[in-house]
C-alpha positions as a Python dict, from the first residue, in 0.01 Angstrom:
ca = {
    (1, 'X'): (0, 0, 0),
    (2, 'X'): (-182, -135, 304),
    (3, 'X'): (-171, -485, 159),
    (4, 'X'): (205, -469, 112),
    (5, 'X'): (257, -355, 470),
    (6, 'X'): (35, -637, 594),
    (7, 'X'): (230, -896, 397),
    (8, 'X'): (563, -759, 518),
    (9, 'X'): (454, -763, 879),
    (10, 'X'): (302, -1111, 876),
    (11, 'X'): (626, -1309, 917),
    (12, 'X'): (741, -1081, 1200),
    (13, 'X'): (401, -1085, 1365),
    (14, 'X'): (377, -1465, 1347),
    (15, 'X'): (727, -1510, 1492),
    (16, 'X'): (647, -1263, 1770),
    (17, 'X'): (333, -1448, 1876),
    (18, 'X'): (509, -1783, 1856),
    (19, 'X'): (773, -1654, 2096),
    (20, 'X'): (502, -1517, 2327),
    (21, 'X'): (336, -1860, 2338),
    (22, 'X'): (670, -2030, 2402),
    (23, 'X'): (749, -1792, 2689),
    (24, 'X'): (404, -1839, 2843),
    (25, 'X'): (433, -2216, 2819),
    (26, 'X'): (787, -2208, 2959),
    (27, 'X'): (696, -1995, 3261),
    (28, 'X'): (393, -2208, 3341),
    (29, 'X'): (595, -2527, 3293),
    (30, 'X'): (874, -2405, 3523),
    (31, 'X'): (616, -2330, 3791),
    (32, 'X'): (448, -2670, 3762),
    (33, 'X'): (777, -2857, 3730),
    (34, 'X'): (904, -2689, 4046),
    (35, 'X'): (594, -2797, 4236),
    (36, 'X'): (614, -3158, 4115),
    (37, 'X'): (988, -3168, 4177),
    (38, 'X'): (952, -3053, 4537),
    (39, 'X'): (688, -3311, 4629),
    (40, 'X'): (871, -3635, 4718),
    (41, 'X'): (760, -3940, 4525),
    (42, 'X'): (553, -3747, 4269),
    (43, 'X'): (684, -3770, 3914),
    (44, 'X'): (619, -3516, 3642),
    (45, 'X'): (438, -3794, 3453),
    (46, 'X'): (160, -3761, 3711),
    (47, 'X'): (140, -3390, 3632),
    (48, 'X'): (132, -3464, 3258),
    (49, 'X'): (-158, -3704, 3303),
    (50, 'X'): (-351, -3445, 3500),
    (51, 'X'): (-295, -3174, 3237),
    (52, 'X'): (-385, -3415, 2959),
    (53, 'X'): (-715, -3489, 3130),
    (54, 'X'): (-798, -3120, 3107),
    (55, 'X'): (-657, -3072, 2758),
    (56, 'X'): (-985, -2956, 2599),
    (57, 'X'): (-1008, -2661, 2836),
    (58, 'X'): (-635, -2592, 2833),
    (59, 'X'): (-616, -2596, 2452),
    (60, 'X'): (-882, -2326, 2441),
    (61, 'X'): (-706, -2115, 2702),
    (62, 'X'): (-339, -2165, 2611),
    (63, 'X'): (-334, -2300, 2257),
    (64, 'X'): (-142, -2610, 2138),
    (65, 'X'): (206, -2454, 2137),
    (66, 'X'): (183, -2303, 2487),
    (67, 'X'): (32, -2624, 2629),
    (68, 'X'): (296, -2845, 2468),
    (69, 'X'): (564, -2602, 2585),
    (70, 'X'): (422, -2621, 2937),
    (71, 'X'): (448, -3000, 2943),
    (72, 'X'): (804, -3011, 2810),
    (73, 'X'): (924, -2722, 3027),
    (74, 'X'): (776, -2894, 3333),
    (75, 'X'): (966, -3213, 3246),
    (76, 'X'): (1296, -3026, 3212),
    (77, 'X'): (1238, -2828, 3531),
    (78, 'X'): (1152, -3141, 3726),
    (79, 'X'): (1490, -3295, 3637),
    (80, 'X'): (1658, -3000, 3810),
    (81, 'X'): (1436, -2945, 4114),
    (82, 'X'): (1392, -3312, 4213),
    (83, 'X'): (1745, -3303, 4358),
    (84, 'X'): (1616, -3090, 4648),
    (85, 'X'): (1391, -3348, 4823),
    (86, 'X'): (1621, -3636, 4729),
    (87, 'X'): (1913, -3456, 4895),
    (88, 'X'): (1750, -3318, 5207),
    (89, 'X'): (1489, -3588, 5270),
    (90, 'X'): (1652, -3893, 5111),
    (91, 'X'): (1344, -3988, 4907),
    (92, 'X'): (1408, -4110, 4550),
    (93, 'X'): (1181, -4138, 4252),
    (94, 'X'): (1232, -4343, 3937),
    (95, 'X'): (1502, -4106, 3810),
    (96, 'X'): (1699, -4042, 4132),
    (97, 'X'): (1697, -4389, 4288),
    (98, 'X'): (2076, -4419, 4309),
    (99, 'X'): (2187, -4056, 4303),
    (100, 'X'): (1991, -3993, 4624),
    (101, 'X'): (2243, -4201, 4819),
    (102, 'X'): (2555, -3980, 4778),
    (103, 'X'): (2347, -3661, 4779),
    (104, 'X'): (2176, -3742, 5109),
    (105, 'X'): (2510, -3859, 5252),
    (106, 'X'): (2656, -3516, 5175),
    (107, 'X'): (2355, -3358, 5344),
    (108, 'X'): (2421, -3563, 5658),
    (109, 'X'): (2775, -3422, 5653),
    (110, 'X'): (2641, -3066, 5636),
    (111, 'X'): (2697, -3026, 5262),
    (112, 'X'): (2339, -3048, 5136),
    (113, 'X'): (2350, -2715, 4953),
    (114, 'X'): (2666, -2819, 4771),
    (115, 'X'): (2501, -3147, 4667),
    (116, 'X'): (2199, -2967, 4519),
    (117, 'X'): (2416, -2710, 4340),
    (118, 'X'): (2634, -2990, 4202),
    (119, 'X'): (2326, -3168, 4068),
    (120, 'X'): (2198, -2846, 3911),
    (121, 'X'): (2536, -2789, 3746),
    (122, 'X'): (2533, -3139, 3599),
    (123, 'X'): (2185, -3083, 3456),
    (124, 'X'): (2287, -2745, 3312),
    (125, 'X'): (2594, -2894, 3142),
    (126, 'X'): (2376, -3171, 3002),
    (127, 'X'): (2147, -2916, 2841),
    (128, 'X'): (2442, -2762, 2655),
    (129, 'X'): (2562, -3100, 2528),
    (130, 'X'): (2231, -3284, 2482),
    (131, 'X'): (2051, -3036, 2256),
    (132, 'X'): (2294, -3062, 1960),
    (133, 'X'): (2337, -3437, 2018),
    (134, 'X'): (1960, -3480, 2009),
    (135, 'X'): (1949, -3313, 1669),
    (136, 'X'): (2220, -3550, 1540),
    (137, 'X'): (2029, -3850, 1677),
    (138, 'X'): (1712, -3725, 1511),
    (139, 'X'): (1890, -3702, 1175),
    (140, 'X'): (2107, -4014, 1167),
    (141, 'X'): (1993, -4285, 1411),
    (142, 'X'): (1644, -4387, 1290),
    (143, 'X'): (1796, -4603, 1013),
    (144, 'X'): (1992, -4802, 1274),
    (145, 'X'): (1700, -4853, 1510),
    (146, 'X'): (1637, -5225, 1433),
    (147, 'X'): (1990, -5309, 1548),
    (148, 'X'): (1942, -5110, 1870),
    (149, 'X'): (1614, -5282, 1949),
    (150, 'X'): (1775, -5625, 1927),
    (151, 'X'): (2085, -5563, 2136),
    (152, 'X'): (1950, -5393, 2451),
    (153, 'X'): (1912, -5705, 2663),
    (154, 'X'): (2259, -5835, 2573),
    (155, 'X'): (2416, -5499, 2659),
    (156, 'X'): (2250, -5485, 3002),
    (157, 'X'): (2347, -5845, 3082),
    (158, 'X'): (2708, -5763, 2994),
    (159, 'X'): (2709, -5451, 3215),
    (160, 'X'): (2548, -5614, 3519),
    (161, 'X'): (2759, -5927, 3475),
    (162, 'X'): (3073, -5716, 3494),
    (163, 'X'): (2943, -5535, 3802),
    (164, 'X'): (2860, -5860, 3984),
    (165, 'X'): (3193, -6027, 3900),
    (166, 'X'): (3385, -5720, 4021),
    (167, 'X'): (3184, -5704, 4346),
    (168, 'X'): (3353, -5784, 4677),
    (169, 'X'): (3079, -6044, 4735),
    (170, 'X'): (2958, -6178, 4399),
    (171, 'X'): (2721, -6428, 4563),
    (172, 'X'): (2531, -6163, 4759),
    (173, 'X'): (2541, -5925, 4461),
    (174, 'X'): (2386, -6187, 4230),
    (175, 'X'): (2124, -6280, 4489),
    (176, 'X'): (2018, -5920, 4552),
    (177, 'X'): (2009, -5843, 4180),
    (178, 'X'): (1803, -6153, 4103),
    (179, 'X'): (1551, -6113, 4384),
    (180, 'X'): (1505, -5742, 4316),
    (181, 'X'): (1460, -5829, 3949),
    (182, 'X'): (1187, -6078, 4035),
    (183, 'X'): (1019, -5816, 4254),
    (184, 'X'): (1039, -5560, 3974),
    (185, 'X'): (896, -5802, 3716),
    (186, 'X'): (618, -5902, 3957),
    (187, 'X'): (533, -5539, 4033),
    (188, 'X'): (513, -5433, 3669),
    (189, 'X'): (329, -5746, 3559),
    (190, 'X'): (56, -5697, 3819),
    (191, 'X'): (59, -5317, 3809),
    (192, 'X'): (-308, -5321, 3710),
    (193, 'X'): (-389, -5420, 4069),
    (194, 'X'): (-294, -5073, 4188),
    (195, 'X'): (-547, -4793, 4222),
    (196, 'X'): (-380, -4559, 3968),
    (197, 'X'): (-568, -4258, 4099),
    (198, 'X'): (-362, -4007, 3901),
    (199, 'X'): (-34, -4167, 3798),
    (200, 'X'): (-126, -4453, 3564),
    (201, 'X'): (18, -4804, 3589),
    (202, 'X'): (375, -4670, 3609),
    (203, 'X'): (281, -4527, 3951),
    (204, 'X'): (385, -4862, 4102),
    (205, 'X'): (745, -4764, 4042),
    (206, 'X'): (706, -4517, 4327),
    (207, 'X'): (660, -4775, 4609),
    (208, 'X'): (904, -5014, 4442),
    (209, 'X'): (1197, -4773, 4421),
    (210, 'X'): (1111, -4582, 4737),
    (211, 'X'): (1123, -4906, 4934),
    (212, 'X'): (1452, -5017, 4780),
    (213, 'X'): (1635, -4683, 4795),
    (214, 'X'): (1435, -4456, 5025),
    (215, 'X'): (1268, -4601, 5334),
    (216, 'X'): (1526, -4879, 5369),
    (217, 'X'): (1796, -4612, 5387),
    (218, 'X'): (1604, -4391, 5630),
    (219, 'X'): (1546, -4685, 5866),
    (220, 'X'): (1920, -4733, 5919),
    (221, 'X'): (2020, -4364, 5889),
    (222, 'X'): (2171, -4165, 6172),
    (223, 'X'): (1909, -4073, 6431),
    (224, 'X'): (2067, -3764, 6588),
    (225, 'X'): (2015, -3401, 6499),
    (226, 'X'): (2096, -3303, 6143),
    (227, 'X'): (2432, -3126, 6127),
    (228, 'X'): (2453, -2757, 6049),
    (229, 'X'): (2436, -2701, 5674),
    (230, 'X'): (2708, -2483, 5530),
    (231, 'X'): (2817, -2401, 5176),
    (232, 'X'): (3189, -2367, 5114),
    (233, 'X'): (3172, -2371, 4736),
    (234, 'X'): (3169, -2656, 4486),
    (235, 'X'): (3454, -2890, 4578),
    (236, 'X'): (3493, -3037, 4234),
    (237, 'X'): (3743, -2933, 3968),
    (238, 'X'): (3665, -2824, 3613),
    (239, 'X'): (3805, -3145, 3462),
    (240, 'X'): (3574, -3360, 3674),
    (241, 'X'): (3277, -3138, 3588),
    (242, 'X'): (3343, -3171, 3215),
    (243, 'X'): (3417, -3544, 3225),
    (244, 'X'): (3130, -3646, 3452),
    (245, 'X'): (2874, -3423, 3279),
    (246, 'X'): (2974, -3554, 2935),
    (247, 'X'): (2967, -3914, 3053),
    (248, 'X'): (2627, -3869, 3216),
    (249, 'X'): (2488, -3692, 2911),
    (250, 'X'): (2598, -3974, 2682),
    (251, 'X'): (2442, -4229, 2918),
    (252, 'X'): (2120, -4029, 2927),
    (253, 'X'): (2115, -3998, 2548),
    (254, 'X'): (2170, -4374, 2512),
    (255, 'X'): (1897, -4487, 2751),
    (256, 'X'): (1662, -4216, 2625),
    (257, 'X'): (1690, -4332, 2265),
    (258, 'X'): (1706, -4706, 2316),
    (259, 'X'): (1375, -4883, 2384),
    (260, 'X'): (1274, -5001, 2729),
    (261, 'X'): (1552, -4821, 2917),
    (262, 'X'): (1525, -4533, 3164),
    (263, 'X'): (1740, -4293, 3359),
    (264, 'X'): (1743, -4546, 3642),
    (265, 'X'): (1920, -4785, 3406),
    (266, 'X'): (2174, -4514, 3325),
    (267, 'X'): (2232, -4458, 3697),
    (268, 'X'): (2312, -4826, 3740),
    (269, 'X'): (2554, -4824, 3447),
    (270, 'X'): (2724, -4507, 3571),
    (271, 'X'): (2768, -4665, 3914),
    (272, 'X'): (2988, -4932, 3756),
    (273, 'X'): (3206, -4664, 3594),
    (274, 'X'): (3222, -4389, 3857),
    (275, 'X'): (3089, -4545, 4176),
    (276, 'X'): (2862, -4343, 4401),
    (277, 'X'): (3066, -4434, 4709),
    (278, 'X'): (3408, -4361, 4557),
    (279, 'X'): (3342, -4014, 4415),
    (280, 'X'): (3007, -3877, 4532),
    (281, 'X'): (3026, -3540, 4360),
    (282, 'X'): (3127, -3685, 4023),
    (283, 'X'): (2844, -3937, 4045),
    (284, 'X'): (2590, -3666, 4130),
    (285, 'X'): (2710, -3464, 3830),
    (286, 'X'): (2684, -3764, 3597),
    (287, 'X'): (2342, -3888, 3710),
    (288, 'X'): (2190, -3539, 3706),
    (289, 'X'): (2327, -3488, 3355),
    (290, 'X'): (2183, -3824, 3248),
    (291, 'X'): (1842, -3730, 3383),
    (292, 'X'): (1820, -3401, 3195),
    (293, 'X'): (1974, -3543, 2876),
    (294, 'X'): (1716, -3822, 2885),
    (295, 'X'): (1439, -3561, 2876),
    (296, 'X'): (1582, -3386, 2570),
    (297, 'X'): (1651, -3705, 2373),
    (298, 'X'): (1298, -3822, 2451),
    (299, 'X'): (1172, -3530, 2242),
    (300, 'X'): (1392, -3633, 1949),
    (301, 'X'): (1272, -3994, 1975),
    (302, 'X'): (911, -3875, 1968),
    (303, 'X'): (958, -3681, 1645),
    (304, 'X'): (1199, -3925, 1475),
    (305, 'X'): (1046, -4260, 1574),
    (306, 'X'): (699, -4171, 1707),
    (307, 'X'): (801, -4351, 2028),
    (308, 'X'): (703, -4217, 2369),
    (309, 'X'): (982, -4265, 2626),
    (310, 'X'): (795, -4119, 2924),
    (311, 'X'): (454, -3997, 3034),
    (312, 'X'): (516, -3643, 2916),
    (313, 'X'): (589, -3767, 2563),
    (314, 'X'): (269, -3973, 2573),
    (315, 'X'): (79, -3658, 2667),
    (316, 'X'): (250, -3457, 2393),
    (317, 'X'): (158, -3721, 2135),
    (318, 'X'): (-208, -3663, 2220),
    (319, 'X'): (-182, -3291, 2137),
    (320, 'X'): (-154, -3104, 1808),
    (321, 'X'): (226, -3108, 1806),
    (322, 'X'): (424, -2792, 1726),
    (323, 'X'): (766, -2826, 1569),
    (324, 'X'): (1055, -2995, 1747),
    (325, 'X'): (1258, -2673, 1733),
    (326, 'X'): (984, -2475, 1910),
    (327, 'X'): (967, -2726, 2194),
    (328, 'X'): (1347, -2739, 2213),
    (329, 'X'): (1353, -2362, 2263),
    (330, 'X'): (1101, -2398, 2547),
    (331, 'X'): (1319, -2670, 2699),
    (332, 'X'): (1637, -2461, 2684),
    (333, 'X'): (1463, -2160, 2839),
    (334, 'X'): (1316, -2384, 3109),
    (335, 'X'): (1660, -2530, 3187),
    (336, 'X'): (1807, -2183, 3236),
    (337, 'X'): (1525, -2078, 3469),
    (338, 'X'): (1524, -2413, 3650),
    (339, 'X'): (1894, -2378, 3729),
    (340, 'X'): (1830, -2043, 3895),
    (341, 'X'): (1529, -2180, 4085),
    (342, 'X'): (1722, -2487, 4206),
    (343, 'X'): (2019, -2286, 4327),
    (344, 'X'): (1778, -2054, 4510),
    (345, 'X'): (1604, -2348, 4675),
    (346, 'X'): (1939, -2497, 4782),
    (347, 'X'): (1994, -2195, 5007),
    (348, 'X'): (1706, -2311, 5225),
    (349, 'X'): (1936, -2584, 5360),
    (350, 'X'): (2014, -2375, 5665),
    (351, 'X'): (1657, -2413, 5789),
    (352, 'X'): (1728, -2781, 5859),
    (353, 'X'): (1997, -2701, 6116),
    (354, 'X'): (1939, -2886, 6442),
    (355, 'X'): (1628, -3074, 6328),
    (356, 'X'): (1598, -3411, 6500),
    (357, 'X'): (1693, -3672, 6242),
    (358, 'X'): (1476, -3944, 6394),
    (359, 'X'): (1163, -3727, 6388),
    (360, 'X'): (1236, -3608, 6036),
    (361, 'X'): (1290, -3963, 5911),
    (362, 'X'): (970, -4082, 6074),
    (363, 'X'): (774, -3793, 5926),
    (364, 'X'): (915, -3862, 5579),
    (365, 'X'): (836, -4235, 5607),
    (366, 'X'): (478, -4164, 5715),
    (367, 'X'): (435, -3918, 5431),
    (368, 'X'): (566, -4168, 5174),
    (369, 'X'): (348, -4450, 5305),
    (370, 'X'): (42, -4224, 5289),
    (371, 'X'): (131, -4107, 4937),
    (372, 'X'): (185, -4467, 4830),
    (373, 'X'): (-163, -4562, 4952),
    (374, 'X'): (-321, -4265, 4773),
    (375, 'X'): (-143, -4335, 4444),
    (376, 'X'): (-143, -4716, 4430),
    (377, 'X'): (-366, -4852, 4709),
    (378, 'X'): (-312, -5182, 4897),
    (379, 'X'): (-111, -5337, 4614),
    (380, 'X'): (139, -5050, 4626),
    (381, 'X'): (161, -5083, 5002),
    (382, 'X'): (250, -5454, 4970),
    (383, 'X'): (516, -5368, 4711),
    (384, 'X'): (653, -5096, 4939),
    (385, 'X'): (684, -5339, 5232),
    (386, 'X'): (854, -5608, 5021),
    (387, 'X'): (1088, -5355, 4860),
    (388, 'X'): (1181, -5207, 5198),
    (389, 'X'): (1268, -5551, 5340),
    (390, 'X'): (1479, -5628, 5035),
    (391, 'X'): (1637, -5284, 5052),
    (392, 'X'): (1770, -5361, 5400),
    (393, 'X'): (1967, -5663, 5278),
    (394, 'X'): (2259, -5470, 5120),
    (395, 'X'): (2313, -5288, 5451),
    (396, 'X'): (2308, -5613, 5649),
    (397, 'X'): (2529, -5797, 5400),
    (398, 'X'): (2763, -5499, 5350),
    (399, 'X'): (2703, -5499, 4974),
    (400, 'X'): (2650, -5203, 4743),
    (401, 'X'): (2286, -5102, 4702),
    (402, 'X'): (2336, -5064, 4326),
    (403, 'X'): (2240, -5430, 4276),
    (404, 'X'): (1884, -5346, 4378),
    (405, 'X'): (1863, -5189, 4032),
    (406, 'X'): (1772, -5538, 3915),
    (407, 'X'): (1416, -5419, 3984),
    (408, 'X'): (1447, -5207, 3669),
    (409, 'X'): (1709, -5393, 3468),
    (410, 'X'): (1552, -5741, 3473),
    (411, 'X'): (1215, -5619, 3335),
    (412, 'X'): (1405, -5430, 3062),
    (413, 'X'): (1599, -5746, 2972),
    (414, 'X'): (1275, -5946, 2953),
    (415, 'X'): (1118, -5673, 2738),
    (416, 'X'): (1417, -5667, 2503),
    (417, 'X'): (1402, -6045, 2449),
    (418, 'X'): (1028, -6030, 2381),
    (419, 'X'): (928, -6217, 2694),
    (420, 'X'): (571, -6121, 2767),
    (421, 'X'): (596, -6136, 3150),
    (422, 'X'): (616, -5757, 3171),
}
């Protein structure tokens, strides 16, 4: 009789402990993802590398499922929370390089809380759409992968060609795209010259993109006191929410599955469709959705293709992997909690009222320069200076800053065509 009871209880007991491990991993991941998301210029990949370095100890303490859940939950949470520093401080990372522009502009108009809440809503909508789409990609796309691998470079050339031709100043647009592309290829090719204290060779993206889209913007930003922050509700209709979130999710799914692409590439493509200057709120919705969708599709690509699309997936590949469904549950739970956390953090906008913009900008620039030196050393500092100088050109030439995305797109094109420069 005792044996029968034991057998009957085993499935329930196993499921119960699996859920306990998922919840523990999710809560820890939300905490860590919130911390990494709030520190400007620090990507969750840095956190993943740190946790991976201590995996022997952490596996003993947490177990493989809880540790893997922690990593994935931190990645999902980071995609929500990173909108806070990008909005209020104007500092981008590799995933918010273009979306920071309209978000920070709204902050300078006193609508910073609305910008953060809009970004959180886009990420939440992406979670609802991306999870089932990721399952479909996992089931049906691996057979088509050879065709995808071949066509990436051609697709990007077509997109950027259209953007340049439609620009008000095609000559300046082409020049900025080309020079930023050369700078991006140079930076990635010689990334080994950086210190890589905790972020790996991809840490050089931090000074590259921060110079192009962060410091160069802060240097020409308004220098007076920040306006009073007030929240009057989300000024975006349901149709725009649905359309922009779906569009961003599809872009995030595409760049997350296709090789060599990133959310930054999706941001550039979305800029040609929506335009971050024409409709700021729609663009924030779309790019935030793309960022979160990219995280979910990265998990599907890991299990379907054994390809690691970001540092967190590299770290997961080094662990005894649980099932994809278990990690997806952790990701969904993390997204729900991260939305609540991000909305709560957005309410701190009122504390910025009356702060001197010049002093704040200087403090942020000094912080970023110091962080750049710590993460990448003298090489990163040189990249930061060059990127900042180049980032000032669009302002002086009155051209959209989107063409600075050549820093990411050109290396991806070279990678797609098998050119060994990067």
